[in-house]
Amino acid sequence: MSSIGHPDPAKIPKTGLIIPRPARVGRVRWGIAFLLFFAVLVNYIDRSSMSVAEHEMRLEFGMTAGQMGIILGCFGWSYALMQIPMGMLLDKIGIKWVMRVATVLWAVSCFLTAMISGMGLLLIARLILGFAEAPIFPGAMKVTSYWFPRTERGMATVIFDSGQRLSNVIGFPIVGAAVAMFGWRGAFVAIGILSLVCTVLFFLRYRDPKEMNREGKLSDAELAHILDGGAQHEDAPKPDPLANLGYILRQRKVWGMSLGLGCAGYVQWMLLTWLPGFLQAEMDMDVARSGLVTAIPWLFAVIVQYLLPGFWLDRLIKNGKSSTLVRRAFIIGGMLLAITIAGTAFTDDLFWALVWITLGTTGITIAFSVTNSLPALIAPEGSVGATGAVMNTVNNLIGTTAPIVTGFIVQLTGSFAAAFVVAGVMLVLGVFFYTVVLGRIEQIPTAAERAAAKAAGTA
């Protein structure tokens, strides 16, 4: 036998027989990954477009920077509070119907925003959007756990995660141009229509693997490739939601992953909500130009994201490198690179500000991409939704303080310098949680498995 387990061609008798080639695996799973990409792209255009329009909205409603910070941050309140309920719902009833209903509500919120006439209604519209968008990341993590073998999780996660980065490349310029041409209300109508397109695609295209296999849309070979590669089983016993949640909350790995991501999330939220405002206020740009310039750091970050935590991470693991070592190296390296964003506090030159923001954004993107693959790798069987939801809850509870803190820092100091220093400090804290608290990246046994092992004297 050869070193890879196939017969040595030199030792095969020359009988004239044709040796059949292995069946082609198929690529349906990658279509599912790009469906998730589009959903995340639309999701982030929905949630971040207000940061492009915030200057015009502040003028129309006579709001202060602090009040606008509250509006920008309130989306995250309902988004964070609904993470765990939505994660439990995803584990209990599945991905398909949760995402179908959620995408309809995205559109409703956008249309409502276009019609509002005051700060109170604006708060309500943003709270609805947070509620509706809560399932997207726990759902995407659960989809990757069903649809991808472990050696393909890096690229699969990068594909859906890049939707949030490309929303800043595509969305900010488009929304900026739409606001300049049609006003901010017209921009939100267009975004609502885009959300309805996402709804139609989820109705038509998403099924879990075994259901798609029964419908004849997924080959037996590809299903076997997915399951044999370590994918979680969609028909695994459903755990009791509350008891399972309590078990997950007692796991140190979950807290290390969640708090580390929350520190990176603080900086990401600051950039998503205030970067256009920073460019308009301190670099003297108009709305349309700030939208274009905002795209530069995110475009660079997406390119690096596909090359490093996408292609290179999976390649290293397939070549036999330690999964824990490789993933930890990418996360910590990304966080250390991200700390350079603090340099923005010490320059008033546009070129250098963009250099520091681009380096910081790229580092955050690397850390986020790898961390978003962790729930599908470490969650107990059948619990990816709840585990991802806990991570996202912590991430967003920390992250949603960023728009408010930044808004009041700007209001009190008259500049963004101190806000970028705070961002650097948060990233240093994130390195601590990822290095000291997270530990090995390996699947957590279920409560039943752990109890059985303890009874047998093996744990």
Short mmCIF file of C-alpha atoms in Angstrom, two decimals, residues 115-299:
data_model
loop_
_atom_site.label_atom_id
_atom_site.label_comp_id
_atom_site.label_asym_id
_atom_site.label_seq_id
_atom_site.Cartn_x
_atom_site.Cartn_y
_atom_site.Cartn_z
CA MET A 115 -41.46 55.96 7.98
CA ILE A 116 -40.54 57.09 11.51
CA SER A 117 -41.11 60.64 12.72
CA GLY A 118 -39.24 60.82 16.02
CA MET A 119 -36.63 59.36 18.35
CA GLY A 120 -39.11 57.07 20.16
CA LEU A 121 -40.26 55.30 16.99
CA LEU A 122 -36.67 55.07 15.82
CA LEU A 123 -35.79 53.23 19.02
CA ILE A 124 -38.67 50.77 18.45
CA ALA A 125 -37.61 50.07 14.85
CA ARG A 126 -34.02 49.38 15.91
CA LEU A 127 -35.14 47.11 18.76
CA ILE A 128 -37.26 45.08 16.30
CA LEU A 129 -34.27 44.75 13.99
CA GLY A 130 -32.11 43.49 16.86
CA PHE A 131 -34.73 40.89 17.78
CA ALA A 132 -35.06 39.70 14.18
CA GLU A 133 -31.34 39.50 13.43
CA ALA A 134 -30.43 37.59 16.60
CA PRO A 135 -30.51 34.10 14.96
CA ILE A 136 -28.12 34.86 12.09
CA PHE A 137 -24.78 33.99 13.66
CA PRO A 138 -25.85 31.11 15.93
CA GLY A 139 -27.76 29.81 12.90
CA ALA A 140 -24.74 30.13 10.59
CA MET A 141 -22.55 28.33 13.12
CA LYS A 142 -25.11 25.55 13.40
CA VAL A 143 -25.32 25.28 9.60
CA THR A 144 -21.54 24.82 9.34
CA SER A 145 -21.67 22.13 12.03
CA TYR A 146 -24.21 20.20 9.92
CA TRP A 147 -22.86 20.89 6.44
CA PHE A 148 -19.06 20.82 6.71
CA PRO A 149 -16.39 18.35 7.83
CA ARG A 150 -13.98 19.74 10.40
CA THR A 151 -11.16 20.22 7.89
CA GLU A 152 -13.34 22.62 5.86
CA ARG A 153 -14.70 24.71 8.72
CA GLY A 154 -12.07 27.45 8.32
CA MET A 155 -13.10 28.36 4.78
CA ALA A 156 -16.80 27.76 5.43
CA THR A 157 -16.71 30.17 8.37
CA VAL A 158 -14.69 32.73 6.42
CA ILE A 159 -17.27 32.68 3.63
CA PHE A 160 -20.21 33.56 5.85
CA ASP A 161 -18.18 35.83 8.16
CA SER A 162 -16.85 37.81 5.18
CA GLY A 163 -20.40 38.94 4.52
CA GLN A 164 -20.18 41.32 7.45
CA ARG A 165 -16.85 42.73 6.20
CA LEU A 166 -17.99 43.07 2.59
CA SER A 167 -21.14 44.82 3.79
CA ASN A 168 -18.82 47.65 4.72
CA VAL A 169 -17.09 47.52 1.33
CA ILE A 170 -20.32 47.31 -0.65
CA GLY A 171 -22.91 48.63 1.75
CA PHE A 172 -21.29 51.82 3.05
CA PRO A 173 -20.61 53.29 -0.42
CA ILE A 174 -24.02 52.24 -1.77
CA VAL A 175 -25.92 53.52 1.27
CA GLY A 176 -23.81 56.69 1.29
CA ALA A 177 -24.65 57.35 -2.36
CA ALA A 178 -28.33 56.51 -1.77
CA VAL A 179 -28.53 58.90 1.19
CA ALA A 180 -26.86 61.65 -0.87
CA MET A 181 -29.22 61.10 -3.85
CA PHE A 182 -32.55 60.09 -2.27
CA GLY A 183 -32.28 60.97 1.41
CA TRP A 184 -31.89 58.55 4.29
CA ARG A 185 -35.54 57.40 4.14
CA GLY A 186 -35.20 56.23 0.55
CA ALA A 187 -32.05 54.33 1.47
CA PHE A 188 -33.92 52.32 4.12
CA VAL A 189 -36.69 51.42 1.66
CA ALA A 190 -34.07 49.95 -0.69
CA ILE A 191 -32.49 47.97 2.15
CA GLY A 192 -35.91 46.57 3.11
CA ILE A 193 -36.39 45.27 -0.44
CA LEU A 194 -32.97 43.60 -0.27
CA SER A 195 -34.03 41.82 2.94
CA LEU A 196 -37.10 40.43 1.15
CA VAL A 197 -34.81 38.97 -1.53
CA CYS A 198 -32.97 37.15 1.27
CA THR A 199 -36.29 35.75 2.52
CA VAL A 200 -37.11 34.29 -0.89
CA LEU A 201 -33.68 32.66 -1.17
CA PHE A 202 -34.00 30.99 2.24
CA PHE A 203 -37.44 29.63 1.33
CA LEU A 204 -36.14 28.21 -1.94
CA ARG A 205 -32.61 27.07 -1.12
CA TYR A 206 -32.08 26.07 2.51
CA ARG A 207 -32.61 22.53 3.81
CA ASP A 208 -30.58 20.47 6.29
CA PRO A 209 -28.28 17.87 4.61
CA LYS A 210 -30.37 14.74 5.12
CA GLU A 211 -33.56 16.48 3.98
CA MET A 212 -31.79 17.71 0.86
CA ASN A 213 -30.44 14.20 0.30
CA ARG A 214 -33.98 12.76 0.50
CA GLU A 215 -35.10 15.34 -2.06
CA GLY A 216 -32.35 14.17 -4.43
CA LYS A 217 -30.49 17.51 -4.30
CA LEU A 218 -27.50 16.22 -2.30
CA SER A 219 -25.61 13.12 -3.40
CA ASP A 220 -24.97 10.16 -1.13
CA ALA A 221 -21.23 10.68 -1.69
CA GLU A 222 -21.31 14.30 -0.51
CA LEU A 223 -23.47 13.44 2.50
CA ALA A 224 -21.00 10.71 3.46
CA HIS A 225 -18.09 13.15 3.00
CA ILE A 226 -19.79 15.61 5.38
CA LEU A 227 -20.70 13.06 8.06
CA ASP A 228 -17.45 11.08 7.90
CA GLY A 229 -15.51 14.34 8.31
CA GLY A 230 -16.95 14.98 11.76
CA ALA A 231 -20.10 17.00 11.06
CA GLN A 232 -22.67 16.99 13.84
CA HIS A 233 -25.80 14.93 13.18
CA GLU A 234 -28.96 16.94 12.57
CA ASP A 235 -31.06 14.10 14.02
CA ALA A 236 -29.05 13.86 17.26
CA PRO A 237 -31.23 13.82 20.41
CA LYS A 238 -32.41 17.33 21.30
CA PRO A 239 -31.18 18.30 24.77
CA ASP A 240 -33.47 19.87 27.35
CA PRO A 241 -33.00 23.58 26.53
CA LEU A 242 -32.73 25.04 30.05
CA ALA A 243 -30.66 22.22 31.56
CA ASN A 244 -28.36 22.28 28.53
CA LEU A 245 -27.94 26.05 28.79
CA GLY A 246 -26.92 25.72 32.43
CA TYR A 247 -24.38 23.08 31.48
CA ILE A 248 -22.91 25.24 28.70
CA LEU A 249 -22.62 28.25 31.02
CA ARG A 250 -20.46 26.19 33.38
CA GLN A 251 -17.83 25.48 30.72
CA ARG A 252 -14.60 27.49 30.97
CA LYS A 253 -13.95 27.14 27.23
CA VAL A 254 -17.22 28.89 26.46
CA TRP A 255 -16.31 31.86 28.68
CA GLY A 256 -12.79 32.19 27.31
CA MET A 257 -14.09 32.17 23.74
CA SER A 258 -16.96 34.55 24.56
CA LEU A 259 -15.06 37.18 26.55
CA GLY A 260 -12.19 37.20 24.08
CA LEU A 261 -14.58 37.79 21.20
CA GLY A 262 -16.42 40.44 23.22
CA CYS A 263 -13.25 42.51 23.53
CA ALA A 264 -12.70 42.33 19.77
CA GLY A 265 -16.42 42.96 19.28
CA TYR A 266 -16.20 46.23 21.22
CA VAL A 267 -13.76 47.60 18.63
CA GLN A 268 -15.73 46.21 15.70
CA TRP A 269 -18.93 47.85 16.96
CA MET A 270 -17.09 51.16 17.37
CA LEU A 271 -15.92 50.99 13.76
CA LEU A 272 -19.29 49.87 12.39
CA THR A 273 -21.18 52.67 14.11
CA TRP A 274 -18.73 55.58 14.28
CA LEU A 275 -16.08 55.23 11.55
CA PRO A 276 -18.05 57.24 8.96
CA GLY A 277 -18.77 59.85 11.63
CA PHE A 278 -15.06 59.99 12.54
CA LEU A 279 -14.16 60.60 8.89
CA GLN A 280 -16.86 63.26 8.51
CA ALA A 281 -16.02 65.08 11.75
CA GLU A 282 -12.22 64.87 11.92
CA MET A 283 -11.20 64.37 8.28
CA ASP A 284 -13.75 66.88 6.89
CA MET A 285 -15.46 64.47 4.47
CA ASP A 286 -18.99 64.55 3.11
CA VAL A 287 -21.34 61.56 3.50
CA ALA A 288 -20.69 60.00 0.07
CA ARG A 289 -16.90 60.24 0.33
CA SER A 290 -16.82 58.92 3.90
CA GLY A 291 -18.79 55.88 2.72
CA LEU A 292 -16.19 55.18 0.02
CA VAL A 293 -13.19 55.67 2.33
CA THR A 294 -14.79 53.48 5.02
CA ALA A 295 -14.73 50.60 2.52
CA ILE A 296 -10.92 50.59 2.22
CA PRO A 297 -10.01 48.94 5.57
CA TRP A 298 -12.77 46.34 5.25
CA LEU A 299 -11.80 45.42 1.66
#
